[in-house]
Amino acid sequence: MSLKGYFFIACFFIFSAGSLLFPHLGIYGYLADYCINPADQWYGRPFARMGFRFSFTLAVATLIGIILQRKKLKFGEALLYRQEWYLLFFLLALWLTHFISPETVGRYGATDHPTVKFTKIVIFTLMMTHVITDYKKLSGLFWVLAGAATILGMKAYSIPFGAFSRGRLEGIGGADFAEANFFAAFMAAMLPIIAIQFLRSPWYGKIICLVSGAFTVNAVILCRSRGAFVGLVAGAIISCIFAPQKHRKKIVLLLIVGMIGVVSVTDQTFIDRILTISVDQTEMDESAGSRFRLWEAGTQMFINNPLGIGPGNWYQNIGSYIPEYEGKDSHSTYVKCLAETGILGFSLFAWLVWLSYSNLRRTYKDAVAIGKDELDDFMHFYFAITVSCVILFTCALTITMIYTEILWLLLMLPVCLRRAFDNYLADTKLSL
């Protein structure tokens, strides 16, 4: 057994046991496990073969910790905020659509059905929003995500080119990131979080964030993902628009430095792939052009089935609309949500996105209204979460992520921010 393996298992036990006293440690450990997937890494594989279930153990330990420490936890103004209620409504809508739709055939034998997977996502997400309830814990969560991106970026940097698939980086990180586009979207969404930690940190933290940002950007480039590129462009535009007035100059300067860094690691293969982006179908390559046909088919599915075809049933239905695309993915979060969950599910999803933005803006405006320097952290977090969500949800235009955990974790982070802000006001006796 290697030293790295012993170090990993020691961390696993520390975070699992520690979560009984400090539930946020379980949240951190679970997120790290989700992003890095140590069970599929050489140092974690021996323990996985012994029967260790890392994410399950961390989740259960965290739940027990929440029960044991429930009197110490602070839930802000309510046990469930409005956005959390609508997350539960979406889960109910998903199960309702599942029960009234045809059975899913031959797809999820070895993996959880989307309804089961999403139920697990909701359970962990609600644990996160009830545990990460102050700015220090939220900062710790940001460091965990930045650290995971750094580890994945370093692994991507060290992989020989011969291990690439069709010139693209594949099979890095957790199960949700096995495909290049998903991995690129995740890494791109981590860049605003790394950038804000850079602004908030002393000199040694800034050095760590510079290294993290460099490896993260390089990994995005190696994925050759057009969707991630479009997401980064959208994120850059939003950064200029939504940057807090007080910190706008620093953020714009950091954005310029980041753009220079991106250009410095860009290669010709990446540029050639980006140049294939077009809205004119006659100028698209086969991969890009097929997406429009799939989206048209998904829209027709919705027209034929306004209540949805059922979670997980896209693959068994697409062949009826485009026979040569039998079993092919939708390549769009929004199209798949519309087709599988129908008008009810899609409306709830859209409303959740709006509530997420509403929570962010409300927290920012309240922090500005109070006008105290100690609230700068909340402005930083507001900005990072906003830009990360914009990047990921832009990538979701061409990537199917409706049942992907990171999408829902980022979508619900505004609840953590709002709860942290409400708790801060209560602790400091400040009022709006």
GROMACS .gro file of C-alpha atoms in nm:
model
  432
    1MET     CA    1   0.000   0.000   0.000
    2SER     CA    2   0.138   0.342  -0.099
    3LEU     CA    3   0.171   0.644   0.129
    4LYS     CA    4  -0.088   0.821  -0.085
    5GLY     CA    5  -0.331   0.538  -0.021
    6TYR     CA    6  -0.277   0.555   0.354
    7PHE     CA    7  -0.314   0.933   0.346
    8PHE     CA    8  -0.639   0.904   0.156
    9ILE     CA    9  -0.795   0.647   0.389
   10ALA     CA   10  -0.682   0.851   0.691
   11CYS     CA   11  -0.859   1.157   0.548
   12PHE     CA   12  -1.168   0.948   0.481
   13PHE     CA   13  -1.187   0.829   0.842
   14ILE     CA   14  -1.113   1.177   0.980
   15PHE     CA   15  -1.389   1.339   0.775
   16SER     CA   16  -1.635   1.056   0.843
   17ALA     CA   17  -1.576   1.056   1.219
   18GLY     CA   18  -1.541   1.433   1.235
   19SER     CA   19  -1.880   1.484   1.071
   20LEU     CA   20  -2.047   1.338   1.381
   21LEU     CA   21  -1.929   1.645   1.575
   22PHE     CA   22  -1.892   1.891   1.288
   23PRO     CA   23  -2.136   1.797   1.009
   24HIS     CA   24  -1.977   2.040   0.764
   25LEU     CA   25  -1.672   1.810   0.753
   26GLY     CA   26  -1.897   1.541   0.609
   27ILE     CA   27  -2.024   1.784   0.345
   28TYR     CA   28  -1.665   1.870   0.251
   29GLY     CA   29  -1.562   1.506   0.237
   30TYR     CA   30  -1.862   1.406   0.028
   31LEU     CA   31  -1.801   1.686  -0.223
   32ALA     CA   32  -1.433   1.594  -0.252
   33ASP     CA   33  -1.526   1.229  -0.308
   34TYR     CA   34  -1.788   1.327  -0.566
   35CYS     CA   35  -1.547   1.542  -0.765
   36ILE     CA   36  -1.234   1.326  -0.748
   37ASN     CA   37  -1.389   0.977  -0.729
   38PRO     CA   38  -1.106   0.809  -0.531
   39ALA     CA   39  -1.275   0.469  -0.565
   40ASP     CA   40  -1.167   0.474  -0.929
   41GLN     CA   41  -0.815   0.606  -0.862
   42TRP     CA   42  -0.519   0.373  -0.809
   43TYR     CA   43  -0.474   0.483  -0.446
   44GLY     CA   44  -0.840   0.433  -0.355
   45ARG     CA   45  -0.923   0.126  -0.561
   46PRO     CA   46  -0.783  -0.127  -0.307
   47PHE     CA   47  -1.012   0.012  -0.036
   48ALA     CA   48  -1.310   0.010  -0.272
   49ARG     CA   49  -1.244  -0.359  -0.338
   50MET     CA   50  -1.255  -0.416   0.039
   51GLY     CA   51  -1.612  -0.290   0.037
   52PHE     CA   52  -1.562   0.071   0.141
   53ARG     CA   53  -1.845   0.292   0.010
   54PHE     CA   54  -1.694   0.635   0.048
   55SER     CA   55  -1.977   0.867  -0.056
   56PHE     CA   56  -2.246   0.658   0.115
   57THR     CA   57  -2.050   0.643   0.441
   58LEU     CA   58  -1.983   1.017   0.437
   59ALA     CA   59  -2.347   1.096   0.363
   60VAL     CA   60  -2.477   0.870   0.641
   61ALA     CA   61  -2.220   1.002   0.890
   62THR     CA   62  -2.319   1.358   0.800
   63LEU     CA   63  -2.688   1.280   0.849
   64ILE     CA   64  -2.614   1.129   1.190
   65GLY     CA   65  -2.403   1.434   1.274
   66ILE     CA   66  -2.689   1.665   1.179
   67ILE     CA   67  -2.922   1.473   1.411
   68LEU     CA   68  -2.670   1.474   1.696
   69GLN     CA   69  -2.579   1.841   1.655
   70ARG     CA   70  -2.924   1.967   1.556
   71LYS     CA   71  -2.943   2.209   1.849
   72LYS     CA   72  -2.620   2.377   1.741
   73LEU     CA   73  -2.720   2.422   1.378
   74LYS     CA   74  -2.867   2.753   1.266
   75PHE     CA   75  -3.132   2.744   0.994
   76GLY     CA   76  -3.180   3.118   0.946
   77GLU     CA   77  -3.533   3.250   0.908
   78ALA     CA   78  -3.700   2.915   0.835
   79LEU     CA   79  -3.639   2.542   0.841
   80LEU     CA   80  -3.708   2.536   0.467
   81TYR     CA   81  -3.658   2.839   0.246
   82ARG     CA   82  -3.882   2.884  -0.057
   83GLN     CA   83  -3.618   2.754  -0.297
   84GLU     CA   84  -3.588   2.435  -0.089
   85TRP     CA   85  -3.964   2.384  -0.099
   86TYR     CA   86  -3.962   2.407  -0.477
   87LEU     CA   87  -3.674   2.161  -0.496
   88LEU     CA   88  -3.898   1.915  -0.312
   89PHE     CA   89  -4.186   2.000  -0.546
   90PHE     CA   90  -3.962   1.922  -0.844
   91LEU     CA   91  -3.871   1.588  -0.687
   92LEU     CA   92  -4.240   1.508  -0.641
   93ALA     CA   93  -4.311   1.608  -1.001
   94LEU     CA   94  -4.032   1.378  -1.117
   95TRP     CA   95  -4.178   1.080  -0.931
   96LEU     CA   96  -4.530   1.164  -1.050
   97THR     CA   97  -4.413   1.170  -1.412
   98HIS     CA   98  -4.230   0.842  -1.351
   99PHE     CA   99  -4.543   0.667  -1.224
  100ILE     CA  100  -4.770   0.785  -1.506
  101SER     CA  101  -4.517   0.710  -1.784
  102PRO     CA  102  -4.414   0.383  -1.951
  103GLU     CA  103  -4.147   0.177  -1.777
  104THR     CA  104  -3.784   0.254  -1.860
  105VAL     CA  105  -3.646  -0.040  -2.058
  106GLY     CA  106  -3.290  -0.174  -2.066
  107ARG     CA  107  -3.101   0.133  -1.955
  108TYR     CA  108  -3.037   0.147  -1.580
  109GLY     CA  109  -2.950  -0.208  -1.480
  110ALA     CA  110  -2.613  -0.127  -1.321
  111THR     CA  111  -2.684   0.235  -1.223
  112ASP     CA  112  -2.961   0.414  -1.038
  113HIS     CA  113  -3.269   0.519  -1.229
  114PRO     CA  114  -3.283   0.901  -1.261
  115THR     CA  115  -3.567   0.922  -1.008
  116VAL     CA  116  -3.363   0.732  -0.750
  117LYS     CA  117  -3.045   0.924  -0.830
  118PHE     CA  118  -3.223   1.258  -0.806
  119THR     CA  119  -3.379   1.161  -0.473
  120LYS     CA  120  -3.028   1.103  -0.337
  121ILE     CA  121  -2.917   1.436  -0.483
  122VAL     CA  122  -3.202   1.616  -0.306
  123ILE     CA  123  -3.123   1.451   0.028
  124PHE     CA  124  -2.758   1.557   0.016
  125THR     CA  125  -2.839   1.902  -0.119
  126LEU     CA  126  -3.080   1.970   0.167
  127MET     CA  127  -2.817   1.850   0.414
  128MET     CA  128  -2.572   2.094   0.256
  129THR     CA  129  -2.811   2.390   0.272
  130HIS     CA  130  -2.879   2.320   0.642
  131VAL     CA  131  -2.514   2.274   0.741
  132ILE     CA  132  -2.323   2.531   0.534
  133THR     CA  133  -2.492   2.823   0.706
  134ASP     CA  134  -2.218   3.076   0.784
  135TYR     CA  135  -1.958   3.249   0.570
  136LYS     CA  136  -1.665   3.053   0.719
  137LYS     CA  137  -1.822   2.719   0.629
  138LEU     CA  138  -1.912   2.855   0.285
  139SER     CA  139  -1.553   2.965   0.238
  140GLY     CA  140  -1.440   2.616   0.340
  141LEU     CA  141  -1.672   2.466   0.080
  142PHE     CA  142  -1.521   2.697  -0.182
  143TRP     CA  143  -1.173   2.578  -0.086
  144VAL     CA  144  -1.283   2.215  -0.119
  145LEU     CA  145  -1.415   2.279  -0.470
  146ALA     CA  146  -1.100   2.473  -0.563
  147GLY     CA  147  -0.885   2.195  -0.421
  148ALA     CA  148  -1.075   1.928  -0.613
  149ALA     CA  149  -1.035   2.128  -0.935
  150THR     CA  150  -0.661   2.159  -0.866
  151ILE     CA  151  -0.619   1.785  -0.811
  152LEU     CA  152  -0.814   1.706  -1.127
  153GLY     CA  153  -0.623   1.971  -1.321
  154MET     CA  154  -0.288   1.828  -1.212
  155LYS     CA  155  -0.402   1.480  -1.312
  156ALA     CA  156  -0.512   1.612  -1.652
  157TYR     CA  157  -0.174   1.779  -1.698
  158SER     CA  158   0.014   1.456  -1.624
  159ILE     CA  159  -0.186   1.227  -1.855
  160PRO     CA  160   0.009   1.135  -2.171
  161PHE     CA  161  -0.144   1.238  -2.502
  162GLY     CA  162  -0.174   0.875  -2.608
  163ALA     CA  163  -0.438   0.828  -2.339
  164PHE     CA  164  -0.665   1.091  -2.496
  165SER     CA  165  -0.974   0.989  -2.693
  166ARG     CA  166  -0.996   1.153  -3.037
  167GLY     CA  167  -0.760   1.421  -2.914
  168ARG     CA  168  -0.983   1.505  -2.614
  169LEU     CA  169  -0.938   1.451  -2.242
  170GLU     CA  170  -1.178   1.181  -2.122
  171GLY     CA  171  -1.239   0.978  -1.807
  172ILE     CA  172  -1.116   1.226  -1.546
  173GLY     CA  173  -1.277   1.272  -1.205
  174GLY     CA  174  -1.612   1.153  -1.076
  175ALA     CA  175  -1.871   0.949  -1.258
  176ASP     CA  176  -2.056   1.263  -1.370
  177PHE     CA  177  -1.737   1.394  -1.535
  178ALA     CA  178  -1.633   1.086  -1.731
  179GLU     CA  179  -1.711   1.256  -2.065
  180ALA     CA  180  -1.499   1.550  -2.182
  181ASN     CA  181  -1.783   1.803  -2.212
  182PHE     CA  182  -1.910   1.735  -1.860
  183PHE     CA  183  -1.562   1.759  -1.713
  184ALA     CA  184  -1.490   2.081  -1.901
  185ALA     CA  185  -1.818   2.235  -1.780
  186PHE     CA  186  -1.737   2.150  -1.419
  187MET     CA  187  -1.382   2.284  -1.439
  188ALA     CA  188  -1.497   2.602  -1.614
  189ALA     CA  189  -1.758   2.660  -1.341
  190MET     CA  190  -1.488   2.630  -1.075
  191LEU     CA  191  -1.284   2.920  -1.216
  192PRO     CA  192  -1.498   3.201  -1.062
  193ILE     CA  193  -1.477   3.026  -0.725
  194ILE     CA  194  -1.098   3.004  -0.753
  195ALA     CA  195  -1.082   3.369  -0.863
  196ILE     CA  196  -1.284   3.492  -0.565
  197GLN     CA  197  -1.074   3.289  -0.323
  198PHE     CA  198  -0.773   3.460  -0.481
  199LEU     CA  199  -0.921   3.803  -0.407
  200ARG     CA  200  -1.014   3.707  -0.050
  201SER     CA  201  -0.685   3.541   0.045
  202PRO     CA  202  -0.352   3.659   0.186
  203TRP     CA  203  -0.041   3.623  -0.030
  204TYR     CA  204   0.007   3.249   0.029
  205GLY     CA  205  -0.358   3.183  -0.057
  206LYS     CA  206  -0.318   3.385  -0.375
  207ILE     CA  207  -0.024   3.166  -0.481
  208ILE     CA  208  -0.234   2.853  -0.424
  209CYS     CA  209  -0.519   3.001  -0.628
  210LEU     CA  210  -0.285   3.099  -0.913
  211VAL     CA  211  -0.159   2.741  -0.934
  212SER     CA  212  -0.514   2.609  -0.909
  213GLY     CA  213  -0.640   2.844  -1.180
  214ALA     CA  214  -0.357   2.754  -1.417
  215PHE     CA  215  -0.417   2.379  -1.391
  216THR     CA  216  -0.795   2.425  -1.413
  217VAL     CA  217  -0.778   2.638  -1.729
  218ASN     CA  218  -0.535   2.394  -1.888
  219ALA     CA  219  -0.776   2.105  -1.820
  220VAL     CA  220  -1.060   2.295  -1.988
  221ILE     CA  221  -0.843   2.351  -2.296
  222LEU     CA  222  -0.746   1.982  -2.310
  223CYS     CA  223  -1.115   1.884  -2.323
  224ARG     CA  224  -1.162   2.074  -2.655
  225SER     CA  225  -1.518   2.154  -2.545
  226ARG     CA  226  -1.708   2.411  -2.747
  227GLY     CA  227  -1.981   2.421  -2.485
  228ALA     CA  228  -1.731   2.507  -2.211
  229PHE     CA  229  -1.583   2.781  -2.430
  230VAL     CA  230  -1.925   2.937  -2.483
  231GLY     CA  231  -1.987   2.906  -2.109
  232LEU     CA  232  -1.663   3.089  -2.030
  233VAL     CA  233  -1.751   3.366  -2.275
  234ALA     CA  234  -2.090   3.405  -2.107
  235GLY     CA  235  -1.920   3.403  -1.768
  236ALA     CA  236  -1.677   3.675  -1.876
  237ILE     CA  237  -1.963   3.897  -1.994
  238ILE     CA  238  -2.161   3.842  -1.675
  239SER     CA  239  -1.849   3.912  -1.468
  240CYS     CA  240  -1.831   4.262  -1.611
  241ILE     CA  241  -2.203   4.324  -1.560
  242PHE     CA  242  -2.254   4.175  -1.213
  243ALA     CA  243  -1.923   4.254  -1.046
  244PRO     CA  244  -1.991   4.438  -0.718
  245GLN     CA  245  -1.925   4.809  -0.770
  246LYS     CA  246  -1.684   4.819  -0.478
  247HIS     CA  247  -1.462   4.545  -0.624
  248ARG     CA  248  -1.524   4.593  -0.998
  249LYS     CA  249  -1.174   4.718  -1.087
  250LYS     CA  250  -1.006   4.423  -0.914
  251ILE     CA  251  -1.241   4.175  -1.079
  252VAL     CA  252  -1.199   4.322  -1.428
  253LEU     CA  253  -0.820   4.322  -1.383
  254LEU     CA  254  -0.831   3.959  -1.269
  255LEU     CA  255  -1.051   3.876  -1.568
  256ILE     CA  256  -0.797   4.030  -1.807
  257VAL     CA  257  -0.514   3.835  -1.644
  258GLY     CA  258  -0.724   3.520  -1.669
  259MET     CA  259  -0.791   3.577  -2.040
  260ILE     CA  260  -0.418   3.620  -2.100
  261GLY     CA  261  -0.362   3.294  -1.915
  262VAL     CA  262  -0.621   3.115  -2.130
  263VAL     CA  263  -0.458   3.239  -2.450
  264SER     CA  264  -0.114   3.131  -2.327
  265VAL     CA  265  -0.218   2.765  -2.287
  266THR     CA  266  -0.440   2.746  -2.596
  267ASP     CA  267  -0.319   2.522  -2.879
  268GLN     CA  268  -0.412   2.501  -3.246
  269THR     CA  269  -0.632   2.194  -3.198
  270PHE     CA  270  -0.850   2.383  -2.951
  271ILE     CA  271  -0.869   2.687  -3.180
  272ASP     CA  272  -0.967   2.473  -3.479
  273ARG     CA  273  -1.250   2.313  -3.281
  274ILE     CA  274  -1.377   2.647  -3.150
  275LEU     CA  275  -1.385   2.784  -3.505
  276THR     CA  276  -1.647   2.520  -3.593
  277ILE     CA  277  -1.900   2.702  -3.371
  278SER     CA  278  -2.172   2.845  -3.595
  279VAL     CA  279  -2.546   2.910  -3.596
  280ASP     CA  280  -2.563   2.832  -3.968
  281GLN     CA  281  -2.634   2.459  -4.000
  282THR     CA  282  -2.464   2.447  -4.342
  283GLU     CA  283  -2.135   2.548  -4.177
  284MET     CA  284  -2.154   2.306  -3.882
  285ASP     CA  285  -1.969   1.979  -3.847
  286GLU     CA  286  -2.174   1.660  -3.803
  287SER     CA  287  -2.151   1.667  -3.422
  288ALA     CA  288  -2.285   2.021  -3.391
  289GLY     CA  289  -2.550   1.979  -3.662
  290SER     CA  290  -2.693   1.666  -3.502
  291ARG     CA  291  -2.779   1.863  -3.189
  292PHE     CA  292  -3.038   2.071  -3.373
  293ARG     CA  293  -3.208   1.758  -3.502
  294LEU     CA  294  -3.211   1.613  -3.151
  295TRP     CA  295  -3.354   1.933  -3.004
  296GLU     CA  296  -3.627   1.939  -3.268
  297ALA     CA  297  -3.710   1.578  -3.185
  298GLY     CA  298  -3.717   1.661  -2.813
  299THR     CA  299  -3.957   1.948  -2.877
  300GLN     CA  300  -4.180   1.713  -3.076
  301MET     CA  301  -4.170   1.463  -2.787
  302PHE     CA  302  -4.303   1.736  -2.559
  303ILE     CA  303  -4.577   1.833  -2.805
  304ASN     CA  304  -4.686   1.469  -2.826
  305ASN     CA  305  -4.651   1.416  -2.448
  306PRO     CA  306  -4.712   1.746  -2.261
  307LEU     CA  307  -4.686   1.570  -1.924
  308GLY     CA  308  -4.351   1.418  -2.020
  309ILE     CA  309  -4.229   1.085  -2.150
  310GLY     CA  310  -4.091   0.997  -1.806
  311PRO     CA  311  -3.749   1.033  -1.640
  312GLY     CA  312  -3.487   0.822  -1.815
  313ASN     CA  313  -3.709   0.744  -2.114
  314TRP     CA  314  -3.540   0.969  -2.370
  315TYR     CA  315  -3.313   0.694  -2.500
  316GLN     CA  316  -3.596   0.451  -2.574
  317ASN     CA  317  -3.802   0.720  -2.750
  318ILE     CA  318  -3.555   0.912  -2.966
  319GLY     CA  319  -3.537   0.628  -3.221
  320SER     CA  320  -3.907   0.677  -3.297
  321TYR     CA  321  -3.834   1.034  -3.410
  322ILE     CA  322  -3.487   0.989  -3.565
  323PRO     CA  323  -3.425   0.617  -3.634
  324GLU     CA  324  -3.054   0.662  -3.706
  325TYR     CA  325  -3.012   0.829  -3.364
  326GLU     CA  326  -3.151   0.534  -3.168
  327GLY     CA  327  -3.018   0.555  -2.809
  328LYS     CA  328  -2.847   0.891  -2.868
  329ASP     CA  329  -2.844   1.154  -2.592
  330SER     CA  330  -3.037   1.482  -2.611
  331HIS     CA  331  -2.725   1.701  -2.576
  332SER     CA  332  -2.926   1.964  -2.389
  333THR     CA  333  -3.031   1.987  -2.026
  334TYR     CA  334  -3.333   2.199  -2.110
  335VAL     CA  335  -3.460   1.986  -2.398
  336LYS     CA  336  -3.429   1.668  -2.193
  337CYS     CA  337  -3.601   1.829  -1.894
  338LEU     CA  338  -3.887   1.945  -2.117
  339ALA     CA  339  -3.926   1.611  -2.294
  340GLU     CA  340  -3.893   1.383  -1.990
  341THR     CA  341  -4.064   1.585  -1.714
  342GLY     CA  342  -4.317   1.775  -1.924
  343ILE     CA  343  -4.466   2.116  -1.863
  344LEU     CA  344  -4.485   2.070  -1.484
  345GLY     CA  345  -4.125   1.961  -1.436
  346PHE     CA  346  -3.984   2.216  -1.679
  347SER     CA  347  -4.182   2.500  -1.520
  348LEU     CA  348  -4.060   2.404  -1.173
  349PHE     CA  349  -3.701   2.382  -1.297
  350ALA     CA  350  -3.724   2.726  -1.458
  351TRP     CA  351  -3.876   2.866  -1.139
  352LEU     CA  352  -3.593   2.716  -0.933
  353VAL     CA  353  -3.340   2.890  -1.155
  354TRP     CA  354  -3.524   3.219  -1.105
  355LEU     CA  355  -3.542   3.168  -0.726
  356SER     CA  356  -3.169   3.098  -0.723
  357TYR     CA  357  -3.099   3.427  -0.896
  358SER     CA  358  -3.351   3.606  -0.674
  359ASN     CA  359  -3.180   3.480  -0.358
  360LEU     CA  360  -2.843   3.596  -0.487
  361ARG     CA  361  -2.964   3.945  -0.578
  362ARG     CA  362  -3.154   3.985  -0.253
  363THR     CA  363  -2.847   3.896  -0.048
  364TYR     CA  364  -2.628   4.131  -0.249
  365LYS     CA  365  -2.871   4.423  -0.223
  366ASP     CA  366  -2.914   4.370   0.151
  367ALA     CA  367  -2.536   4.363   0.200
  368VAL     CA  368  -2.499   4.686   0.001
  369ALA     CA  369  -2.781   4.849   0.196
  370ILE     CA  370  -2.609   4.780   0.529
  371GLY     CA  371  -2.281   4.908   0.386
  372LYS     CA  372  -2.037   4.753   0.632
  373ASP     CA  373  -1.692   4.632   0.522
  374GLU     CA  374  -1.732   4.301   0.706
  375LEU     CA  375  -2.005   4.210   0.456
  376ASP     CA  376  -1.757   4.208   0.167
  377ASP     CA  377  -1.732   3.829   0.191
  378PHE     CA  378  -2.101   3.798   0.108
  379MET     CA  379  -2.054   4.019  -0.198
  380HIS     CA  380  -1.763   3.802  -0.308
  381PHE     CA  381  -1.963   3.483  -0.262
  382TYR     CA  382  -2.261   3.634  -0.444
  383PHE     CA  383  -2.042   3.715  -0.742
  384ALA     CA  384  -1.867   3.376  -0.754
  385ILE     CA  385  -2.189   3.176  -0.731
  386THR     CA  386  -2.360   3.394  -0.992
  387VAL     CA  387  -2.082   3.357  -1.249
  388SER     CA  388  -2.033   2.985  -1.178
  389CYS     CA  389  -2.405   2.924  -1.231
  390VAL     CA  390  -2.404   3.126  -1.555
  391ILE     CA  391  -2.110   2.925  -1.689
  392LEU     CA  392  -2.261   2.589  -1.597
  393PHE     CA  393  -2.612   2.674  -1.716
  394THR     CA  394  -2.472   2.804  -2.044
  395CYS     CA  395  -2.281   2.478  -2.088
  396ALA     CA  396  -2.611   2.301  -2.013
  397LEU     CA  397  -2.747   2.429  -2.344
  398THR     CA  398  -2.544   2.160  -2.522
  399ILE     CA  399  -2.480   1.912  -2.238
  400THR     CA  400  -2.739   1.694  -2.063
  401MET     CA  401  -2.700   1.764  -1.691
  402ILE     CA  402  -3.053   1.757  -1.552
  403TYR     CA  403  -2.971   1.458  -1.327
  404THR     CA  404  -2.611   1.565  -1.260
  405GLU     CA  405  -2.531   1.647  -0.899
  406ILE     CA  406  -2.304   1.948  -0.954
  407LEU     CA  407  -2.581   2.136  -1.134
  408TRP     CA  408  -2.812   2.109  -0.833
  409LEU     CA  409  -2.538   2.182  -0.582
  410LEU     CA  410  -2.454   2.509  -0.756
  411LEU     CA  411  -2.821   2.589  -0.807
  412MET     CA  412  -2.885   2.557  -0.432
  413LEU     CA  413  -2.572   2.738  -0.311
  414PRO     CA  414  -2.767   3.068  -0.302
  415VAL     CA  415  -2.972   2.915  -0.018
  416CYS     CA  416  -2.649   2.855   0.175
  417LEU     CA  417  -2.548   3.215   0.108
  418ARG     CA  418  -2.886   3.354   0.215
  419ARG     CA  419  -2.895   3.143   0.530
  420ALA     CA  420  -2.540   3.249   0.616
  421PHE     CA  421  -2.638   3.612   0.569
  422ASP     CA  422  -2.952   3.578   0.783
  423ASN     CA  423  -2.750   3.406   1.056
  424TYR     CA  424  -2.487   3.680   1.039
  425LEU     CA  425  -2.752   3.947   1.087
  426ALA     CA  426  -2.898   3.757   1.383
  427ASP     CA  427  -2.557   3.703   1.546
  428THR     CA  428  -2.442   4.064   1.506
  429LYS     CA  429  -2.782   4.220   1.583
  430LEU     CA  430  -2.768   4.409   1.253
  431SER     CA  431  -3.092   4.501   1.082
  432LEU     CA  432  -3.188   4.606   0.733
   0.00000   0.00000   0.00000
